Coordinates of C-alpha atoms and ligand atoms in Angstrom, one line a residue:
X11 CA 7.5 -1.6 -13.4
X12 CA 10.4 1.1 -13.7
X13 CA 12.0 -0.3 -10.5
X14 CA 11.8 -4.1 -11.2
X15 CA 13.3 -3.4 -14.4
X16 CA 16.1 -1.4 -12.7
X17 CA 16.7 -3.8 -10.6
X18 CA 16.8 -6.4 -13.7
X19 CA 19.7 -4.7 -15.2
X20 CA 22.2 -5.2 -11.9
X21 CA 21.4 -8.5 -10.6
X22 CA 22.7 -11.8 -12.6
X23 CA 19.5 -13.8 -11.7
X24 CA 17.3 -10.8 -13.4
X25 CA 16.6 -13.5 -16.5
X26 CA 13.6 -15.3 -14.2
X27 CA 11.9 -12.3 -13.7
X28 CA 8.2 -11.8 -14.0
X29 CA 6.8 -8.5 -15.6
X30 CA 3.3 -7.9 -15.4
X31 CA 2.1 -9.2 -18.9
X32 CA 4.0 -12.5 -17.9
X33 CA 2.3 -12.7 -14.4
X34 CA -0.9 -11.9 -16.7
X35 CA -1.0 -14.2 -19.3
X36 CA 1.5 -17.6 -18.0
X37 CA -0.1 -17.2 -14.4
X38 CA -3.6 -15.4 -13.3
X39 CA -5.7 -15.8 -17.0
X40 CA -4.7 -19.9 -17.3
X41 CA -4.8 -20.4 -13.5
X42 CA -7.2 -18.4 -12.2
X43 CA -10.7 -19.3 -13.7
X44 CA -13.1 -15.8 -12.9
X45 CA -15.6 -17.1 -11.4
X46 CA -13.9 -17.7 -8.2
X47 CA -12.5 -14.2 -8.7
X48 CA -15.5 -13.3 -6.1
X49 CA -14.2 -15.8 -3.3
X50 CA -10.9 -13.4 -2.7
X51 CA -11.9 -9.6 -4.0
X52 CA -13.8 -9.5 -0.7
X53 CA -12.1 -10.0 2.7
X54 CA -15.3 -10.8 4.2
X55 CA -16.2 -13.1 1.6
X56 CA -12.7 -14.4 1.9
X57 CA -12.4 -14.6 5.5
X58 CA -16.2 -16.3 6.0
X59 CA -15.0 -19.3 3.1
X60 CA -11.8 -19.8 4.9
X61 CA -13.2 -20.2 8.3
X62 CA -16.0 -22.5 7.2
X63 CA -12.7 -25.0 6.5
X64 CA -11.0 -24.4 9.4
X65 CA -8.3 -21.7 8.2
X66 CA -7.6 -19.3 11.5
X67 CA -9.1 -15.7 10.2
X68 CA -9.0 -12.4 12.4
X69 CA -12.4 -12.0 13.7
X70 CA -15.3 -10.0 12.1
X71 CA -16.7 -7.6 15.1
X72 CA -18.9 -5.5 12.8
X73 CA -20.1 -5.0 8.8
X74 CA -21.1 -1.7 7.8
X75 CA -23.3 -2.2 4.4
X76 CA -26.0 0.9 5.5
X77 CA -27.1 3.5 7.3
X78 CA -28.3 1.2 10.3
X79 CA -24.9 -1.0 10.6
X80 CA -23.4 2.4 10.6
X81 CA -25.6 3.9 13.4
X82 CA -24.8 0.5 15.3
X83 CA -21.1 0.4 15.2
X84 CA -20.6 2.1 18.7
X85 CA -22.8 -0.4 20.2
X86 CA -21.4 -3.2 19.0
X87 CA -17.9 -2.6 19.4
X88 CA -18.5 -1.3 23.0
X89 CA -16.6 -4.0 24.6
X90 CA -13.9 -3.7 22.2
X91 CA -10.6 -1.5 23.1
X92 CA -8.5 -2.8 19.9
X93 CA -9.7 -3.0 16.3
X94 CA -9.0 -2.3 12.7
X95 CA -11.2 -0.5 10.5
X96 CA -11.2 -2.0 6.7
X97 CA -12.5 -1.8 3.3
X98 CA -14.0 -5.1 2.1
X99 CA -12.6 -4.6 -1.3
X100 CA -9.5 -2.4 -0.4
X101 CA -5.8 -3.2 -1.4
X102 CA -2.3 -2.4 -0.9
X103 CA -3.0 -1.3 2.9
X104 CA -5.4 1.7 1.7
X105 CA -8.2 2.8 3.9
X106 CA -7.0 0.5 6.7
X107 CA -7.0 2.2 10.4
X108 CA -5.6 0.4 13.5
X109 CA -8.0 1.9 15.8
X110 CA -7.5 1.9 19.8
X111 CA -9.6 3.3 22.3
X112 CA -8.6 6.0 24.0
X113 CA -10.4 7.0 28.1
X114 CA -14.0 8.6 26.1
X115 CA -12.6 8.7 22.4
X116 CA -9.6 6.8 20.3
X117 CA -6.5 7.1 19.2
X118 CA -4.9 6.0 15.5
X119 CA -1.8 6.7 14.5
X120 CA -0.9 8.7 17.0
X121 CA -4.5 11.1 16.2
X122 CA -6.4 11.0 18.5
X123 CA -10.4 11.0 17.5
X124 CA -14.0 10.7 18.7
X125 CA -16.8 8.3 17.0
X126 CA -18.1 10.6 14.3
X127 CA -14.8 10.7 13.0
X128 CA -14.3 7.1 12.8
X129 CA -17.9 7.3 11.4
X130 CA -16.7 9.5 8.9
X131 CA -14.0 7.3 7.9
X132 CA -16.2 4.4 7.8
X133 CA -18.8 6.4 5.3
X134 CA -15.3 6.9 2.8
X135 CA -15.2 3.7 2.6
X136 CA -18.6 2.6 2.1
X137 CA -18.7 5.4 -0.8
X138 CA -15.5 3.1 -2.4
X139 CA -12.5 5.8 -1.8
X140 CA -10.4 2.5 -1.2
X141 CA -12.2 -0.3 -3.2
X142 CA -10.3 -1.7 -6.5
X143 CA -13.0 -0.3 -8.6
X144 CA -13.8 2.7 -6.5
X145 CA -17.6 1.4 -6.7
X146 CA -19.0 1.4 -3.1
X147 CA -18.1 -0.6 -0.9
X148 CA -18.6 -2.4 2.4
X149 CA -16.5 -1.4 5.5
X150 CA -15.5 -3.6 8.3
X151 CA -14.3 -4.2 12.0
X152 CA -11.9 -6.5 12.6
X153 CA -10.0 -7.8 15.6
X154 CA -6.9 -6.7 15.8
X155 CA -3.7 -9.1 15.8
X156 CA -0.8 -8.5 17.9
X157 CA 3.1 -9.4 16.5
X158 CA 4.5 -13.1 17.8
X159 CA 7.6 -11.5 19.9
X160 CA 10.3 -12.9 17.8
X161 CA 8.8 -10.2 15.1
X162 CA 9.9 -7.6 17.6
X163 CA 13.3 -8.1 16.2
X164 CA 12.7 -7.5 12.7
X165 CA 10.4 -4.9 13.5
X166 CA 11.8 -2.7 16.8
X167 CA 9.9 -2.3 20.1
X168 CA 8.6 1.4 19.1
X169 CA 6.5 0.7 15.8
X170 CA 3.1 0.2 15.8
X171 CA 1.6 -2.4 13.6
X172 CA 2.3 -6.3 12.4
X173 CA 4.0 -7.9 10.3
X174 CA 2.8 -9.9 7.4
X175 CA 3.8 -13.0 5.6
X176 CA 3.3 -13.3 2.2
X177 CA 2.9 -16.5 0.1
X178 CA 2.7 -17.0 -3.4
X179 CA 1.1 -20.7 -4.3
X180 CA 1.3 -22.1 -7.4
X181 CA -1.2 -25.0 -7.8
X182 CA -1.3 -25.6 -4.4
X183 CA 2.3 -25.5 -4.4
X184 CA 4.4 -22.6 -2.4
X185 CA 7.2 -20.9 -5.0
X186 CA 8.3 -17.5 -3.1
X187 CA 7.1 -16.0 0.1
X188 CA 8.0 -12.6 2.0
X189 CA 7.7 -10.9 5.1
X190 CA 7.1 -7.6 5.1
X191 CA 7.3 -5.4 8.2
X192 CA 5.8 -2.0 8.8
X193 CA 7.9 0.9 9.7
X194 CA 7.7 4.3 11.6
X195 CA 6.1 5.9 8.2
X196 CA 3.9 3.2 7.5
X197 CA 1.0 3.8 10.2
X198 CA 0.7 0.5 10.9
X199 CA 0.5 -1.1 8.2
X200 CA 3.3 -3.3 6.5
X201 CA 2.0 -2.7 2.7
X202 CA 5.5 -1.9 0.4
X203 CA 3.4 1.2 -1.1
X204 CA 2.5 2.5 2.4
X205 CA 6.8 2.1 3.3
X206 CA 7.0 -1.2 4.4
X207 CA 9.7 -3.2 4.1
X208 CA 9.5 -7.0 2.2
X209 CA 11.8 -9.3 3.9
X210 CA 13.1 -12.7 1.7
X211 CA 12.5 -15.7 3.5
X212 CA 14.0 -18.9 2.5
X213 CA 11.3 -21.5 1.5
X214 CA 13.0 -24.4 2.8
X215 CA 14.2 -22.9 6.7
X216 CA 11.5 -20.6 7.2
X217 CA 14.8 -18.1 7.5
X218 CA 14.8 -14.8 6.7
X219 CA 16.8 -13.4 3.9
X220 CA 17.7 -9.9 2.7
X221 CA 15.2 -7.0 2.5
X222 CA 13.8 -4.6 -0.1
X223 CA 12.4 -1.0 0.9
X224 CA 11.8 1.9 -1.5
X225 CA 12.4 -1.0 -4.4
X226 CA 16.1 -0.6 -2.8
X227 CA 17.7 -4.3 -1.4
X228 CA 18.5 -3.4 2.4
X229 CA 20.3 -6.1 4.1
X230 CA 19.4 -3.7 7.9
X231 CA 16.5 -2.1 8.8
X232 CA 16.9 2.0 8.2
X233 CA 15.3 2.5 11.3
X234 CA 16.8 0.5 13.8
X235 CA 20.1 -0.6 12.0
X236 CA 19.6 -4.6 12.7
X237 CA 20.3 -6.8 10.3
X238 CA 17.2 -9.0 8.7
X239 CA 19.1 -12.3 7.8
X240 CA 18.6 -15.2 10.2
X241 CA 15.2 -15.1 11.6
X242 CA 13.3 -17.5 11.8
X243 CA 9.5 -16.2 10.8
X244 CA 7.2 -17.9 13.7
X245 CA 4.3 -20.3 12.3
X246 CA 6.2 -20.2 9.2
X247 CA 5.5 -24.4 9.0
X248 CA 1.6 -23.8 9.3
X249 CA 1.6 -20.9 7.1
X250 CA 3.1 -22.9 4.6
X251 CA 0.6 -25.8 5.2
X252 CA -3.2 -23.7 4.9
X253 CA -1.8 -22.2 1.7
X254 CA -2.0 -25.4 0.1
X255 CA -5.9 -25.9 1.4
X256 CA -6.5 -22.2 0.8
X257 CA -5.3 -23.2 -2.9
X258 CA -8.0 -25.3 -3.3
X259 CA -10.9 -23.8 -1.1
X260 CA -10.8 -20.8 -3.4
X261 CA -10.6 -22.4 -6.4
X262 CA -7.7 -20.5 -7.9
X263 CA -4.5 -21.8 -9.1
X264 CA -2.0 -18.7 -9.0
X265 CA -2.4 -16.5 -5.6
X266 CA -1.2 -14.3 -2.5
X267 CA -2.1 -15.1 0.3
X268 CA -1.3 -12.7 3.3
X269 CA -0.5 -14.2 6.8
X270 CA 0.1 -12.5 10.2
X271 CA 1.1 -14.4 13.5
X272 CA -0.5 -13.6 16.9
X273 CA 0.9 -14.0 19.9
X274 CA -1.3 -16.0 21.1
X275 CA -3.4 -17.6 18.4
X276 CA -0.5 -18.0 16.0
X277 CA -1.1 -17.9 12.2
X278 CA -4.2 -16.4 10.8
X279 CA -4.8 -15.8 7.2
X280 CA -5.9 -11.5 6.2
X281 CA -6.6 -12.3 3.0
X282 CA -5.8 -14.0 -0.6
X283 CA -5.2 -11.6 -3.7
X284 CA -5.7 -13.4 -7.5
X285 CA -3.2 -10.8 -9.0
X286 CA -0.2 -10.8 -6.5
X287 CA 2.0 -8.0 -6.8
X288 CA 5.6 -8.9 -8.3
X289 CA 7.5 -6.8 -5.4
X290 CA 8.2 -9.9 -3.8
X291 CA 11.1 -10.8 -6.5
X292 CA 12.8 -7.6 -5.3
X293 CA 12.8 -8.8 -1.6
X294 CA 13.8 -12.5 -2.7
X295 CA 16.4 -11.4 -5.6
X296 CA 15.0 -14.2 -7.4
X297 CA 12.6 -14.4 -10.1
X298 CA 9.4 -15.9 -10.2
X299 CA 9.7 -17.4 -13.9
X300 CA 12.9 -19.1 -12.3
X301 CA 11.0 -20.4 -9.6
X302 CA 8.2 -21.7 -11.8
X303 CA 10.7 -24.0 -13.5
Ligands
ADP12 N1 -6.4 -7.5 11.9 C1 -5.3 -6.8 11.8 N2 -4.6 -6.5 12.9 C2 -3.4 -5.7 12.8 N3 -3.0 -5.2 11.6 C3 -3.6 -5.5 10.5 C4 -4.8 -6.3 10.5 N4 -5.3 -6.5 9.3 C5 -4.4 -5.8 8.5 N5 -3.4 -5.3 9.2 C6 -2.3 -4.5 8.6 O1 -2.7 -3.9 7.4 C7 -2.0 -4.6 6.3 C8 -2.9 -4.8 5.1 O2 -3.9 -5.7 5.4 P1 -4.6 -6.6 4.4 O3 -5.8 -7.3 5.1 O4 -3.6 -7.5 3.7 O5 -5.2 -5.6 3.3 P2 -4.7 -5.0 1.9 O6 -5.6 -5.7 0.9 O7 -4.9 -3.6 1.9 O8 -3.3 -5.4 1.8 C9 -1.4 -5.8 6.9 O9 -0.2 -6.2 6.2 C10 -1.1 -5.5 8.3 O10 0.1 -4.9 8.5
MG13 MG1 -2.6 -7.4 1.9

């Protein structure tokens, strides 16, 4: 909250801005009924409802809900060499491990590690040490997406990760979207919390605009000095187009949803969140209450 309001007091377009009481009670209580809260605090959940209507979703390789899915995890992802690790219930990038296998072991992050570790990891989660509620939890293995190549311009060739594109819909209606790119510190992820940087993109061109990192407006990246204006995010068009339908599958009237673009199977849909953050004014320099109206 500190840094939106910051930023409030320099910018001239700071009167549309959306606190979190206002994203609260004009947005997620009158929109969002709660008993469709369950179709989006789960990714698999999520991910299973979207697919059943045709919405592109990373593949599910694995679930871990017990000691046997645990003990089977090996097996079943024998024929695997790229995956992500997930908590069903996690948020803001927490728990999530891009996981790539390595001659007899793996390697994340630059760690390299053997199957009890990833075990290990996978137990964290199942005890909830990444879940909203920090009840347990169910862990997951998911395929893992690879960047479209024009990302590799907003992104650099050297960082590991993709990017992800975020939309906010309003009654099946689009109002602000972001991309947000992950960074060198980010470990793959492109979370703001985990040092990812949210990228404006202009609703009507599918154009990038200026970005936001740290809560700071960046106009180039820190890492790689190139500017982020002008880009035109791939599948931006289709991305635009599910949200509408993923409106309406879920049954809830204010959400995020989170996109990424593979090179090869284009958009696919990560997840939806019922209480989008409000970072996403920062990277846009617009406010959502102006947006609304
Ligand atoms: N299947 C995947 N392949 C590659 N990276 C992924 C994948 N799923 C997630 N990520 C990375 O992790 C980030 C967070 O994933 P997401 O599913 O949105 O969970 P969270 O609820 O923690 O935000 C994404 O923005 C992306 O950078
Ligand atoms: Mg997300």
């Amino acid at each position: 909250m500190f840094s939106l309001l910051r930023w409030k007091n320099y910018l001239p377009t700071a009167k549309g801005v959306l606190g979190i009481n206002g994203r609260n009670l004009e947005l997620v209580y009158p929109h969002n009924d709660r008993q469709f809260f369950p179709n989006v605090d789960g990714k698999i959940r999520c991910k299973e409802l979207l697919a059943a209507h045709d919405i592109p979703v990373p593949k599910t390789f694995h679930v871990v809900d017990g000691p046997r899915t645990l003990a089977a995890w090996p097996e079943k992802l024998s024929k695997v060499d790229d995956f992500v690790v997930k908590p069903n219930r996690g948020y803001g990038g927490n728990g999530i491990m891009l996981i790539r296998r390595n001659g007899r072991g793996f390697i994340s992050s630059g760690m390299t590690l053997d199957t009890a570790e990833i075990s290990f990891h996978v137990v964290q989660i199942c005890n909830g040490a990444f879940s909203l509620d920090n009840i347990s939890d169910t862990a997951f293995f998911e395929e893992t997406i690879v960047n479209h190549p024009a990302l590799k311009q907003l992104i650099g060739d050297d960082v590991e990760g993709i990017a992800d594109v975020r939309l906010i819909v309003r009654l099946q209606q689009p109002i602000m979207a972001m991309i947000r790119i992950p960074t060198g510190e980010s470990e793959g992820k492109a979370n703001l919390h985990q040092g990812g940087i949210g990228i404006g993109i202009d609703l009507a061109t599918g154009r990038t605009l200026d970005g936001c990192y740290r809560n700071r407006i960046v106009t180039t990246h820190p890492e790689t000095g190139r500017a982020f204006r002008g880009i035109s995010v791939p599948g931006f068009a289709d991305m635009l187009e599910f949200s509408k339908h993923i409106s309406q599958i879920v049954g809830l009237g204010y959400i995020g949803i989170d996109f990424a673009c593979d090179h090869r199977s284009g958009p696919v849909a990560l997840e939806v969140n019922a209480r989008p953050g409000l970072n996403i004014q920062i990277a846009n320099q617009s406010g959502l209450k102006s947006r609304l109206r």
